[in-house]
Phi, psi and omega in degrees: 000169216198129196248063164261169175315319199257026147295073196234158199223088207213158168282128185224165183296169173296306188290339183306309211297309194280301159333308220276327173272293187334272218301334187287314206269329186293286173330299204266355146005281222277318193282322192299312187282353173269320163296336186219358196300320189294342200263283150014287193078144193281353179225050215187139177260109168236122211290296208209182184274006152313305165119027195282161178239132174320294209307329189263339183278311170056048173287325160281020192064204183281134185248019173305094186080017142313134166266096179311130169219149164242157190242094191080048177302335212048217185315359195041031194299307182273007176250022145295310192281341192271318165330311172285338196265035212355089169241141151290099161219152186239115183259118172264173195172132173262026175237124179270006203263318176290355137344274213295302194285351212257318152341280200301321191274334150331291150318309183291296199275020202019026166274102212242155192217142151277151196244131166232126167295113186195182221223111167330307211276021174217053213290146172283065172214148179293153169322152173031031170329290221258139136033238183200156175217141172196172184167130215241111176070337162323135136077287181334300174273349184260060278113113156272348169237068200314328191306256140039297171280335163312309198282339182266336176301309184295317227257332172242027186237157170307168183271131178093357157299148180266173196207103149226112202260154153232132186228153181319113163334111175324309228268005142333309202275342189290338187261155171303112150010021190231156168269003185230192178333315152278357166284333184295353209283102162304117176206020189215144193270123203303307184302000233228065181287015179274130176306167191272092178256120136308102195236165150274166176339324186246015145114349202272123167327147162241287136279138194221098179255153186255125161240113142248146175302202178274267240288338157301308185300304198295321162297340177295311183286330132348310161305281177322337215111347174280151140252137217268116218228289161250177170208119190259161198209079153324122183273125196295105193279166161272145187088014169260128158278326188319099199262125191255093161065233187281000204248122190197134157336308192282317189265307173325344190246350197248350194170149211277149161262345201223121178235128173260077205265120179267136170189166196213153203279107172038027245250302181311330171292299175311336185083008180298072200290132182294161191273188175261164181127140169315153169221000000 
């Protein structure tokens, strides 16, 4: 995200939101995977630019004969990686260009997964398929009406499934857009639900990320049917150097960047033992 003239923080439609990240991610494909694909990796789940890895976290227990959905795969490294854990899973993505490498990263790894083009809020499933559902940076913030994929995410998944996202830490959005020293800069109001817009020369969106507080989220997940089980804040490990966007050593060591909401579908209401395993 880029703090330019043609920068504004206004409210925009499902549909604005939904034209405007197809067309960001379709475009920005080729680069996003030349800039992050080697950190990412061709087999391998990584939550955030912290660098937590599914295999050491293990938020989603054990996945052996689970049935899986990732949500927002992109390039699909981790629902590749979910694939080696004998899990079912199936990876969606409203991008044909992040697709496309999701294509390609298959061929290279000789892990093949089924691939669906489809829309969160409209996932192509029967009620209570699935699992676990997860997505690392997917769907969540690009949605203007994140409640709404919470409820379809919910909607496929079994009762006591588990549902895990990781999204830019709210209390982010209070800073400026830097990886160095002017990032420490407070300048925007944590209360301030207007999305982050890109527009072009006539004016039209181009990229659209969504900001909610912790306490939206957790109500949105409530509303669906979650019960909210953790909430991980990854701490900026040492000797990770690696600078992602707004995500750096300087600021990471100083305030969390990646917020990780564990949760599981109603399982107490239901009558539902949750599965086992850290959550």
């Amino acid at each position: 995200m880029d703090e330019d003239a043609r920068v504004t923080r206004q409210p925009v439609t499902e549909t604005e939101a939904r034209r405007a990240n197809r067309g960001w991610w379709d475009g920005d494909a080729d680069a996003y995977q030349a800039e992050h694909g080697q950190f990412l990796g061709e087999v391998d789940f990584v939550w955030c630019p912290e660098g937590l890895r599914e295999a050491d976290a293990r938020l989603l227990g054990d996945l052996a004969g689970r049935r899986v959905l990732e949500v927002g795969c992109g390039a699909a490294a981790a629902t590749r990686w979910l694939a080696t854990r004998d899990a079912g899973v199936v990876g969606v993505d409203l991008s044909a260009g992040m697709l496309r490498h999701a294509v390609a990263g298959a061929r290279a790894s000789g892990v093949r997964v089924p691939l669906l083009q489809a829309d969160g809020l409209a996932l192509p499933f029967r009620d209570g398929v699935f699992d676990v559902a997860c997505t690392a940076f997917g769907a969540v913030p690009f949605v203007a009406d994140s409640g709404a994929l919470m409820r379809e995410v919910a909607r496929v998944l079994r009762p006591g499934g588990r549902w895990v996202f990781s999204v830019t830490h709210p209390m982010r959005w209070i800073f400026l857009d830097d990886p160095g020293e002017r990032g420490l800069l407070a300048v925007h109001s944590y209360f301030d639900r207007s999305p982050y817009v890109e527009r072009d020369a006539a004016g039209v969106p181009t990229y659209v990320e969504q900001h909610r507080t912790v306490g939206d989220r957790v109500r949105e997940l409530t509303a669906a049917g979650f019960v909210l089980r953790d909430l991980v804040e990854p701490e900026w490990p040492a000797g990770h150097e690696q600078v992602w966007g707004q995500w750096s050593p300087f600021r990471g060591r100083l305030f969390p960047g990646t917020a990780i909401f564990c949760c599981v579908k109603a399982p107490e209401r239901l009558g539902v033992k949750p599965p086992e395993g850290p959550v």
